[in-house]
Amino acid sequence: MSKLVECVPNFSEGRRFEVVAAIEAAGEKCGVKMLDRTMDADHNRSVITFAGEPEAVLEAAYAMILEARERINMEGHHGAHPRLGAADVVPFIPVSGVEMAECVELARRLGERVGRELAIPVYLYEEAATRPERRNLADVRRGEYEGLKEEITRPERRPDFGPVRMHPTAGAVVIGARKPLIAFNVNLGTDDMTVAKAIARALRAKDGGLTFVKALGVELKERGQVQVSMNLVDYRRTPVYRALELVRLEAARYGVPVVGTEIVGLVPLDALLGSLEYYLQSESFRREQVLEVKLHA
């Protein structure tokens, strides 16, 4: 079986297509398959998904971080999504023929090289974390770019690799290894951020909400709306429909409707089929009933 690794880097640019296209092209030259690109102007963020053999994926990730360093200046960056750097977060995900330990090794190799050759401070997270308090991305990204500039010399905030100072334009980068997740956003028919934050707090696992859900409230200024932005880190145990229905329930307390949803990046077919079964109230639906599944079996 051939080895296949997925990488889903997030970049702090969601408004200039030419910049994101150049970053993507830099990675594509390394022999990986580009699978998806999502840009969001309100978040001022792009998510690019690609996959390939482990070494090719490693080289592509490095090339894209380098390109982002040259094209994105964090000093002038503004957006609704938390961020630390031009290349903000770079996770490796095992797909086939690869164990999580191999993705951890890829993350650490990339981190060491980025810190040494590109002079960007690197933080390792999730399965690649070197200390327990850095497993959770939100904890690593606390204070965002501006806050880390002030705190990076503190012992608890020193990077795993690279200089103990922010890169003057590229900031810092978080690199790691993790399981597949679903980035799922729910837009609300209000511009009240207190509502979005309250709903996000009700959903978050760490605040007593749904297990395997990370959530935050985000302002969508161009739309005049707010959003509950979620990462579902285990969609089999906390499915998409359950997260959506809890958002609806909590929003109803404030008289606020759900006006739309968004999946960022790619999503496993089984995650969508679970929601199909729920909303159609299907009693006997089987995966094999999907035409494309049968055709490609």
PDB file of C-alpha atoms in Angstrom, residues 6-287:
ATOM      1  CA  GLU A   6      -2.926  14.971   3.839  1.00  0.00           C
ATOM      2  CA  CYS A   7      -1.874  18.499   4.759  1.00  0.00           C
ATOM      3  CA  VAL A   8      -4.288  21.379   5.409  1.00  0.00           C
ATOM      4  CA  PRO A   9      -2.310  24.604   5.908  1.00  0.00           C
ATOM      5  CA  ASN A  10      -4.147  27.801   6.849  1.00  0.00           C
ATOM      6  CA  PHE A  11      -2.793  31.123   5.594  1.00  0.00           C
ATOM      7  CA  SER A  12      -3.566  34.628   6.829  1.00  0.00           C
ATOM      8  CA  GLU A  13      -4.794  35.917   3.484  1.00  0.00           C
ATOM      9  CA  GLY A  14      -8.354  35.686   2.237  1.00  0.00           C
ATOM     10  CA  ARG A  15      -8.766  38.781   0.074  1.00  0.00           C
ATOM     11  CA  ARG A  16      -5.977  38.728  -2.520  1.00  0.00           C
ATOM     12  CA  PHE A  17      -6.475  35.799  -4.864  1.00  0.00           C
ATOM     13  CA  GLU A  18      -3.118  36.263  -6.563  1.00  0.00           C
ATOM     14  CA  VAL A  19      -1.276  35.791  -3.267  1.00  0.00           C
ATOM     15  CA  VAL A  20      -3.139  32.603  -2.370  1.00  0.00           C
ATOM     16  CA  ALA A  21      -2.704  31.264  -5.916  1.00  0.00           C
ATOM     17  CA  ALA A  22       1.059  31.836  -5.705  1.00  0.00           C
ATOM     18  CA  ILE A  23       1.252  29.992  -2.384  1.00  0.00           C
ATOM     19  CA  GLU A  24      -0.707  27.080  -3.818  1.00  0.00           C
ATOM     20  CA  ALA A  25       1.466  26.983  -6.949  1.00  0.00           C
ATOM     21  CA  ALA A  26       4.619  26.817  -4.828  1.00  0.00           C
ATOM     22  CA  GLY A  27       3.361  23.636  -3.205  1.00  0.00           C
ATOM     23  CA  GLU A  28       2.017  22.076  -6.371  1.00  0.00           C
ATOM     24  CA  LYS A  29       5.499  22.149  -7.927  1.00  0.00           C
ATOM     25  CA  CYS A  30       6.586  19.588  -5.331  1.00  0.00           C
ATOM     26  CA  GLY A  31       4.512  16.797  -6.846  1.00  0.00           C
ATOM     27  CA  VAL A  32       1.517  16.751  -4.512  1.00  0.00           C
ATOM     28  CA  LYS A  33      -2.139  16.747  -5.530  1.00  0.00           C
ATOM     29  CA  MET A  34      -4.018  19.927  -4.686  1.00  0.00           C
ATOM     30  CA  LEU A  35      -7.497  18.986  -3.501  1.00  0.00           C
ATOM     31  CA  ASP A  36      -9.237  22.149  -2.326  1.00  0.00           C
ATOM     32  CA  ARG A  37      -8.876  25.862  -1.663  1.00  0.00           C
ATOM     33  CA  THR A  38     -11.236  27.984   0.448  1.00  0.00           C
ATOM     34  CA  MET A  39     -10.862  31.764   0.837  1.00  0.00           C
ATOM     35  CA  ASP A  40     -12.821  33.911   3.290  1.00  0.00           C
ATOM     36  CA  ALA A  41     -12.632  37.702   3.179  1.00  0.00           C
ATOM     37  CA  ASP A  42     -14.182  38.266   6.619  1.00  0.00           C
ATOM     38  CA  HIS A  43     -11.789  35.821   8.253  1.00  0.00           C
ATOM     39  CA  ASN A  44      -9.022  37.082   5.917  1.00  0.00           C
ATOM     40  CA  ARG A  45      -7.871  33.504   5.767  1.00  0.00           C
ATOM     41  CA  SER A  46      -7.415  30.700   3.259  1.00  0.00           C
ATOM     42  CA  VAL A  47      -7.382  26.958   3.772  1.00  0.00           C
ATOM     43  CA  ILE A  48      -5.597  24.804   1.195  1.00  0.00           C
ATOM     44  CA  THR A  49      -5.843  21.017   1.177  1.00  0.00           C
ATOM     45  CA  PHE A  50      -3.367  18.751  -0.581  1.00  0.00           C
ATOM     46  CA  ALA A  51      -2.097  15.186  -0.318  1.00  0.00           C
ATOM     47  CA  GLY A  52       0.701  12.955  -1.504  1.00  0.00           C
ATOM     48  CA  GLU A  53       3.639  10.824  -0.470  1.00  0.00           C
ATOM     49  CA  PRO A  54       5.083  11.928   2.898  1.00  0.00           C
ATOM     50  CA  GLU A  55       8.312  13.461   1.579  1.00  0.00           C
ATOM     51  CA  ALA A  56       6.536  15.333  -1.204  1.00  0.00           C
ATOM     52  CA  VAL A  57       3.992  16.687   1.279  1.00  0.00           C
ATOM     53  CA  LEU A  58       6.806  17.823   3.561  1.00  0.00           C
ATOM     54  CA  GLU A  59       8.532  19.686   0.719  1.00  0.00           C
ATOM     55  CA  ALA A  60       5.270  21.253  -0.444  1.00  0.00           C
ATOM     56  CA  ALA A  61       4.439  22.504   3.040  1.00  0.00           C
ATOM     57  CA  TYR A  62       7.888  24.078   3.344  1.00  0.00           C
ATOM     58  CA  ALA A  63       7.612  25.740  -0.073  1.00  0.00           C
ATOM     59  CA  MET A  64       4.206  27.192   0.797  1.00  0.00           C
ATOM     60  CA  ILE A  65       5.390  28.553   4.150  1.00  0.00           C
ATOM     61  CA  LEU A  66       8.324  30.187   2.349  1.00  0.00           C
ATOM     62  CA  GLU A  67       6.018  31.745  -0.253  1.00  0.00           C
ATOM     63  CA  ALA A  68       3.668  33.010   2.446  1.00  0.00           C
ATOM     64  CA  ARG A  69       6.607  34.567   4.287  1.00  0.00           C
ATOM     65  CA  GLU A  70       7.495  36.542   1.164  1.00  0.00           C
ATOM     66  CA  ARG A  71       3.969  37.705   0.339  1.00  0.00           C
ATOM     67  CA  ILE A  72       2.065  38.287   3.600  1.00  0.00           C
ATOM     68  CA  ASN A  73       2.886  41.025   6.105  1.00  0.00           C
ATOM     69  CA  MET A  74       1.268  40.392   9.471  1.00  0.00           C
ATOM     70  CA  GLU A  75       1.836  43.986  10.545  1.00  0.00           C
ATOM     71  CA  GLY A  76      -1.006  45.022   8.269  1.00  0.00           C
ATOM     72  CA  HIS A  77      -3.198  41.967   8.726  1.00  0.00           C
ATOM     73  CA  HIS A  78      -6.750  42.259  10.033  1.00  0.00           C
ATOM     74  CA  GLY A  79      -9.440  39.585  10.055  1.00  0.00           C
ATOM     75  CA  ALA A  80     -12.060  37.916  12.205  1.00  0.00           C
ATOM     76  CA  HIS A  81     -10.159  34.655  12.725  1.00  0.00           C
ATOM     77  CA  PRO A  82      -7.454  34.200  15.391  1.00  0.00           C
ATOM     78  CA  ARG A  83      -3.941  33.953  13.917  1.00  0.00           C
ATOM     79  CA  LEU A  84      -0.235  34.017  14.757  1.00  0.00           C
ATOM     80  CA  GLY A  85       1.428  34.228  11.383  1.00  0.00           C
ATOM     81  CA  ALA A  86       1.370  34.372   7.599  1.00  0.00           C
ATOM     82  CA  ALA A  87       1.376  30.585   7.466  1.00  0.00           C
ATOM     83  CA  ASP A  88      -0.717  30.209  10.590  1.00  0.00           C
ATOM     84  CA  VAL A  89      -1.238  26.501  11.173  1.00  0.00           C
ATOM     85  CA  VAL A  90       0.092  23.505   9.226  1.00  0.00           C
ATOM     86  CA  PRO A  91      -1.285  20.090  10.246  1.00  0.00           C
ATOM     87  CA  PHE A  92      -0.327  16.690   8.821  1.00  0.00           C
ATOM     88  CA  ILE A  93      -3.059  14.027   8.755  1.00  0.00           C
ATOM     89  CA  PRO A  94      -2.464  10.301   8.105  1.00  0.00           C
ATOM     90  CA  VAL A  95      -4.649   8.954   5.288  1.00  0.00           C
ATOM     91  CA  SER A  96      -3.391   5.506   4.255  1.00  0.00           C
ATOM     92  CA  GLY A  97      -0.323   3.401   4.895  1.00  0.00           C
ATOM     93  CA  VAL A  98       0.877   5.952   7.448  1.00  0.00           C
ATOM     94  CA  GLU A  99       0.700   5.956  11.240  1.00  0.00           C
ATOM     95  CA  MET A 100       0.205   9.065  13.347  1.00  0.00           C
ATOM     96  CA  ALA A 101       3.782   8.733  14.604  1.00  0.00           C
ATOM     97  CA  GLU A 102       5.049   9.301  11.064  1.00  0.00           C
ATOM     98  CA  CYS A 103       3.016  12.498  10.771  1.00  0.00           C
ATOM     99  CA  VAL A 104       4.431  13.646  14.102  1.00  0.00           C
ATOM    100  CA  GLU A 105       7.914  13.089  12.703  1.00  0.00           C
ATOM    101  CA  LEU A 106       7.032  15.082   9.572  1.00  0.00           C
ATOM    102  CA  ALA A 107       5.748  17.947  11.720  1.00  0.00           C
ATOM    103  CA  ARG A 108       8.889  18.045  13.826  1.00  0.00           C
ATOM    104  CA  ARG A 109      11.191  17.843  10.809  1.00  0.00           C
ATOM    105  CA  LEU A 110       9.317  20.662   9.104  1.00  0.00           C
ATOM    106  CA  GLY A 111       9.311  22.732  12.278  1.00  0.00           C
ATOM    107  CA  GLU A 112      13.049  22.409  12.759  1.00  0.00           C
ATOM    108  CA  ARG A 113      13.732  23.369   9.143  1.00  0.00           C
ATOM    109  CA  VAL A 114      11.356  26.343   9.122  1.00  0.00           C
ATOM    110  CA  GLY A 115      12.862  27.668  12.330  1.00  0.00           C
ATOM    111  CA  ARG A 116      16.428  27.204  11.128  1.00  0.00           C
ATOM    112  CA  GLU A 117      16.170  28.264   7.475  1.00  0.00           C
ATOM    113  CA  LEU A 118      13.300  30.765   7.479  1.00  0.00           C
ATOM    114  CA  ALA A 119      13.864  32.359  10.905  1.00  0.00           C
ATOM    115  CA  ILE A 120      10.211  31.876  11.844  1.00  0.00           C
ATOM    116  CA  PRO A 121       9.411  30.737  15.399  1.00  0.00           C
ATOM    117  CA  VAL A 122       7.601  27.393  15.369  1.00  0.00           C
ATOM    118  CA  TYR A 123       5.160  25.915  17.872  1.00  0.00           C
ATOM    119  CA  LEU A 124       4.226  22.226  17.772  1.00  0.00           C
ATOM    120  CA  TYR A 125       0.634  21.250  18.585  1.00  0.00           C
ATOM    121  CA  GLU A 126      -1.798  18.329  18.885  1.00  0.00           C
ATOM    122  CA  GLU A 127      -0.043  14.947  18.530  1.00  0.00           C
ATOM    123  CA  ALA A 128       3.298  16.643  17.796  1.00  0.00           C
ATOM    124  CA  ALA A 129       3.189  18.835  20.916  1.00  0.00           C
ATOM    125  CA  THR A 130       6.241  18.720  23.157  1.00  0.00           C
ATOM    126  CA  ARG A 131       4.298  19.717  26.268  1.00  0.00           C
ATOM    127  CA  PRO A 132       0.686  19.071  27.356  1.00  0.00           C
ATOM    128  CA  GLU A 133      -0.369  22.722  27.408  1.00  0.00           C
ATOM    129  CA  ARG A 134       0.411  23.030  23.696  1.00  0.00           C
ATOM    130  CA  ARG A 135      -1.814  20.241  22.422  1.00  0.00           C
ATOM    131  CA  ASN A 136      -4.787  22.573  22.003  1.00  0.00           C
ATOM    132  CA  LEU A 137      -4.366  25.054  19.135  1.00  0.00           C
ATOM    133  CA  ALA A 138      -6.436  27.717  20.878  1.00  0.00           C
ATOM    134  CA  ASP A 139      -4.036  27.675  23.830  1.00  0.00           C
ATOM    135  CA  VAL A 140      -1.006  28.026  21.563  1.00  0.00           C
ATOM    136  CA  ARG A 141      -2.656  30.899  19.694  1.00  0.00           C
ATOM    137  CA  ARG A 142      -3.697  32.753  22.860  1.00  0.00           C
ATOM    138  CA  GLY A 143      -3.227  36.495  22.447  1.00  0.00           C
ATOM    139  CA  GLU A 144      -2.797  36.073  18.698  1.00  0.00           C
ATOM    140  CA  TYR A 145      -0.036  37.749  16.692  1.00  0.00           C
ATOM    141  CA  GLU A 146      -0.044  40.966  18.688  1.00  0.00           C
ATOM    142  CA  GLY A 147      -0.010  39.233  22.063  1.00  0.00           C
ATOM    143  CA  LEU A 148       2.731  36.779  21.182  1.00  0.00           C
ATOM    144  CA  LYS A 149       4.987  39.636  20.072  1.00  0.00           C
ATOM    145  CA  GLU A 150       4.977  40.819  23.679  1.00  0.00           C
ATOM    146  CA  GLU A 151       5.155  37.402  25.351  1.00  0.00           C
ATOM    147  CA  ILE A 152       7.436  35.270  23.177  1.00  0.00           C
ATOM    148  CA  THR A 153      10.442  35.687  25.478  1.00  0.00           C
ATOM    149  CA  ARG A 154       8.567  34.335  28.493  1.00  0.00           C
ATOM    150  CA  PRO A 155       9.645  30.764  29.358  1.00  0.00           C
ATOM    151  CA  GLU A 156       6.152  29.347  28.852  1.00  0.00           C
ATOM    152  CA  ARG A 157       5.826  31.028  25.442  1.00  0.00           C
ATOM    153  CA  ARG A 158       9.214  30.230  23.942  1.00  0.00           C
ATOM    154  CA  PRO A 159       8.910  28.433  20.582  1.00  0.00           C
ATOM    155  CA  ASP A 160       9.875  24.813  20.001  1.00  0.00           C
ATOM    156  CA  PHE A 161      12.083  25.773  17.057  1.00  0.00           C
ATOM    157  CA  GLY A 162      13.471  28.964  15.579  1.00  0.00           C
ATOM    158  CA  PRO A 163      14.326  32.350  17.051  1.00  0.00           C
ATOM    159  CA  VAL A 164      12.820  33.614  20.292  1.00  0.00           C
ATOM    160  CA  ARG A 165      11.370  36.594  18.462  1.00  0.00           C
ATOM    161  CA  MET A 166       8.614  37.039  15.931  1.00  0.00           C
ATOM    162  CA  HIS A 167       9.567  37.186  12.271  1.00  0.00           C
ATOM    163  CA  PRO A 168       9.159  40.882  11.334  1.00  0.00           C
ATOM    164  CA  THR A 169       6.526  40.147   8.680  1.00  0.00           C
ATOM    165  CA  ALA A 170       5.607  36.448   8.873  1.00  0.00           C
ATOM    166  CA  GLY A 171       5.014  36.204  12.628  1.00  0.00           C
ATOM    167  CA  ALA A 172       5.035  32.625  13.923  1.00  0.00           C
ATOM    168  CA  VAL A 173       3.694  29.291  12.685  1.00  0.00           C
ATOM    169  CA  VAL A 174       2.010  26.360  14.431  1.00  0.00           C
ATOM    170  CA  ILE A 175       2.821  22.921  12.991  1.00  0.00           C
ATOM    171  CA  GLY A 176       1.423  19.586  14.093  1.00  0.00           C
ATOM    172  CA  ALA A 177      -0.186  16.235  13.408  1.00  0.00           C
ATOM    173  CA  ARG A 178      -3.824  15.378  14.011  1.00  0.00           C
ATOM    174  CA  LYS A 179      -6.784  13.239  13.034  1.00  0.00           C
ATOM    175  CA  PRO A 180      -9.202  14.442  10.328  1.00  0.00           C
ATOM    176  CA  LEU A 181     -11.600  17.153  11.478  1.00  0.00           C
ATOM    177  CA  ILE A 182     -14.522  19.043   9.984  1.00  0.00           C
ATOM    178  CA  ALA A 183     -14.437  22.838   9.933  1.00  0.00           C
ATOM    179  CA  PHE A 184     -18.113  23.760  10.181  1.00  0.00           C
ATOM    180  CA  ASN A 185     -19.486  27.292  10.467  1.00  0.00           C
ATOM    181  CA  VAL A 186     -23.027  28.411  11.266  1.00  0.00           C
ATOM    182  CA  ASN A 187     -24.141  31.933  10.332  1.00  0.00           C
ATOM    183  CA  LEU A 188     -26.690  33.704  12.517  1.00  0.00           C
ATOM    184  CA  GLY A 189     -29.281  36.314  11.587  1.00  0.00           C
ATOM    185  CA  THR A 190     -27.875  38.954  13.924  1.00  0.00           C
ATOM    186  CA  ASP A 191     -24.838  41.192  14.262  1.00  0.00           C
ATOM    187  CA  ASP A 192     -24.685  40.745  18.040  1.00  0.00           C
ATOM    188  CA  MET A 193     -21.332  39.183  18.961  1.00  0.00           C
ATOM    189  CA  THR A 194     -22.479  38.481  22.509  1.00  0.00           C
ATOM    190  CA  VAL A 195     -24.974  35.979  21.085  1.00  0.00           C
ATOM    191  CA  ALA A 196     -22.344  34.227  18.946  1.00  0.00           C
ATOM    192  CA  LYS A 197     -19.926  34.018  21.866  1.00  0.00           C
ATOM    193  CA  ALA A 198     -22.597  32.676  24.206  1.00  0.00           C
ATOM    194  CA  ILE A 199     -23.593  29.963  21.739  1.00  0.00           C
ATOM    195  CA  ALA A 200     -19.962  29.039  21.102  1.00  0.00           C
ATOM    196  CA  ARG A 201     -19.418  28.718  24.839  1.00  0.00           C
ATOM    197  CA  ALA A 202     -22.457  26.420  25.106  1.00  0.00           C
ATOM    198  CA  LEU A 203     -21.031  24.196  22.359  1.00  0.00           C
ATOM    199  CA  ARG A 204     -17.397  23.963  23.451  1.00  0.00           C
ATOM    200  CA  ALA A 205     -16.332  20.718  25.062  1.00  0.00           C
ATOM    201  CA  LYS A 206     -14.020  22.479  27.508  1.00  0.00           C
ATOM    202  CA  ASP A 207     -16.933  24.601  28.764  1.00  0.00           C
ATOM    203  CA  GLY A 208     -19.268  21.653  29.271  1.00  0.00           C
ATOM    204  CA  GLY A 209     -20.753  21.489  25.771  1.00  0.00           C
ATOM    205  CA  LEU A 210     -20.460  18.794  23.132  1.00  0.00           C
ATOM    206  CA  THR A 211     -17.529  16.425  23.345  1.00  0.00           C
ATOM    207  CA  PHE A 212     -15.050  16.831  20.477  1.00  0.00           C
ATOM    208  CA  VAL A 213     -16.229  20.341  19.557  1.00  0.00           C
ATOM    209  CA  LYS A 214     -14.136  23.506  19.537  1.00  0.00           C
ATOM    210  CA  ALA A 215     -16.044  26.720  18.866  1.00  0.00           C
ATOM    211  CA  LEU A 216     -15.738  30.493  18.838  1.00  0.00           C
ATOM    212  CA  GLY A 217     -17.865  33.457  17.867  1.00  0.00           C
ATOM    213  CA  VAL A 218     -16.755  35.382  14.777  1.00  0.00           C
ATOM    214  CA  GLU A 219     -17.966  38.695  13.361  1.00  0.00           C
ATOM    215  CA  LEU A 220     -18.751  38.805   9.625  1.00  0.00           C
ATOM    216  CA  LYS A 221     -18.602  42.555   9.095  1.00  0.00           C
ATOM    217  CA  GLU A 222     -19.208  42.527   5.345  1.00  0.00           C
ATOM    218  CA  ARG A 223     -22.415  40.534   5.819  1.00  0.00           C
ATOM    219  CA  GLY A 224     -23.633  42.281   8.949  1.00  0.00           C
ATOM    220  CA  GLN A 225     -23.837  38.903  10.675  1.00  0.00           C
ATOM    221  CA  VAL A 226     -22.042  36.840  13.269  1.00  0.00           C
ATOM    222  CA  GLN A 227     -20.936  33.244  13.028  1.00  0.00           C
ATOM    223  CA  VAL A 228     -20.340  30.276  15.275  1.00  0.00           C
ATOM    224  CA  SER A 229     -17.145  28.762  13.879  1.00  0.00           C
ATOM    225  CA  MET A 230     -16.514  25.152  14.881  1.00  0.00           C
ATOM    226  CA  ASN A 231     -13.966  22.390  14.546  1.00  0.00           C
ATOM    227  CA  LEU A 232     -15.531  18.952  14.944  1.00  0.00           C
ATOM    228  CA  VAL A 233     -12.513  16.887  15.895  1.00  0.00           C
ATOM    229  CA  ASP A 234     -14.307  13.518  15.916  1.00  0.00           C
ATOM    230  CA  TYR A 235     -17.323  13.641  13.592  1.00  0.00           C
ATOM    231  CA  ARG A 236     -18.272  10.019  14.287  1.00  0.00           C
ATOM    232  CA  ARG A 237     -18.819  10.686  17.979  1.00  0.00           C
ATOM    233  CA  THR A 238     -20.125  14.247  17.663  1.00  0.00           C
ATOM    234  CA  PRO A 239     -21.752  14.448  14.219  1.00  0.00           C
ATOM    235  CA  VAL A 240     -22.410  17.568  12.174  1.00  0.00           C
ATOM    236  CA  TYR A 241     -26.179  17.494  12.617  1.00  0.00           C
ATOM    237  CA  ARG A 242     -25.893  17.358  16.410  1.00  0.00           C
ATOM    238  CA  ALA A 243     -23.689  20.446  16.480  1.00  0.00           C
ATOM    239  CA  LEU A 244     -26.054  22.298  14.135  1.00  0.00           C
ATOM    240  CA  GLU A 245     -29.141  21.414  16.140  1.00  0.00           C
ATOM    241  CA  LEU A 246     -27.547  22.612  19.366  1.00  0.00           C
ATOM    242  CA  VAL A 247     -26.720  25.922  17.675  1.00  0.00           C
ATOM    243  CA  ARG A 248     -30.380  26.216  16.604  1.00  0.00           C
ATOM    244  CA  LEU A 249     -31.562  25.427  20.124  1.00  0.00           C
ATOM    245  CA  GLU A 250     -29.265  27.949  21.775  1.00  0.00           C
ATOM    246  CA  ALA A 251     -29.963  30.625  19.143  1.00  0.00           C
ATOM    247  CA  ALA A 252     -33.703  30.266  19.721  1.00  0.00           C
ATOM    248  CA  ARG A 253     -33.184  31.475  23.297  1.00  0.00           C
ATOM    249  CA  TYR A 254     -32.176  34.840  21.853  1.00  0.00           C
ATOM    250  CA  GLY A 255     -34.799  34.904  19.102  1.00  0.00           C
ATOM    251  CA  VAL A 256     -32.047  34.545  16.497  1.00  0.00           C
ATOM    252  CA  PRO A 257     -32.382  32.345  13.379  1.00  0.00           C
ATOM    253  CA  VAL A 258     -29.743  30.229  11.685  1.00  0.00           C
ATOM    254  CA  VAL A 259     -29.424  31.724   8.191  1.00  0.00           C
ATOM    255  CA  GLY A 260     -26.754  29.504   6.659  1.00  0.00           C
ATOM    256  CA  THR A 261     -23.951  27.026   7.196  1.00  0.00           C
ATOM    257  CA  GLU A 262     -20.549  26.458   5.659  1.00  0.00           C
ATOM    258  CA  ILE A 263     -18.097  23.583   5.472  1.00  0.00           C
ATOM    259  CA  VAL A 264     -14.513  24.772   5.047  1.00  0.00           C
ATOM    260  CA  GLY A 265     -12.287  22.426   3.102  1.00  0.00           C
ATOM    261  CA  LEU A 266     -13.007  18.762   2.503  1.00  0.00           C
ATOM    262  CA  VAL A 267     -15.322  16.507   4.465  1.00  0.00           C
ATOM    263  CA  PRO A 268     -15.622  12.698   4.699  1.00  0.00           C
ATOM    264  CA  LEU A 269     -18.618  11.250   2.867  1.00  0.00           C
ATOM    265  CA  ASP A 270     -19.723   9.373   5.976  1.00  0.00           C
ATOM    266  CA  ALA A 271     -20.103  12.667   7.842  1.00  0.00           C
ATOM    267  CA  LEU A 272     -22.579  13.903   5.236  1.00  0.00           C
ATOM    268  CA  LEU A 273     -24.422  10.599   5.132  1.00  0.00           C
ATOM    269  CA  GLY A 274     -24.928  10.771   8.880  1.00  0.00           C
ATOM    270  CA  SER A 275     -26.696  14.116   8.501  1.00  0.00           C
ATOM    271  CA  LEU A 276     -28.710  12.798   5.558  1.00  0.00           C
ATOM    272  CA  GLU A 277     -29.981   9.901   7.658  1.00  0.00           C
ATOM    273  CA  TYR A 278     -30.872  12.234  10.516  1.00  0.00           C
ATOM    274  CA  TYR A 279     -32.759  14.875   8.531  1.00  0.00           C
ATOM    275  CA  LEU A 280     -34.536  12.385   6.241  1.00  0.00           C
ATOM    276  CA  GLN A 281     -35.363  10.245   9.280  1.00  0.00           C
ATOM    277  CA  SER A 282     -34.193   7.265   7.275  1.00  0.00           C
ATOM    278  CA  GLU A 283     -34.764   3.883   8.904  1.00  0.00           C
ATOM    279  CA  SER A 284     -32.643   1.690   6.681  1.00  0.00           C
ATOM    280  CA  PHE A 285     -30.304   3.836   4.593  1.00  0.00           C
ATOM    281  CA  ARG A 286     -27.004   2.208   3.675  1.00  0.00           C
ATOM    282  CA  ARG A 287     -23.799   3.776   2.374  1.00  0.00           C
TER     283      ARG A 287
END
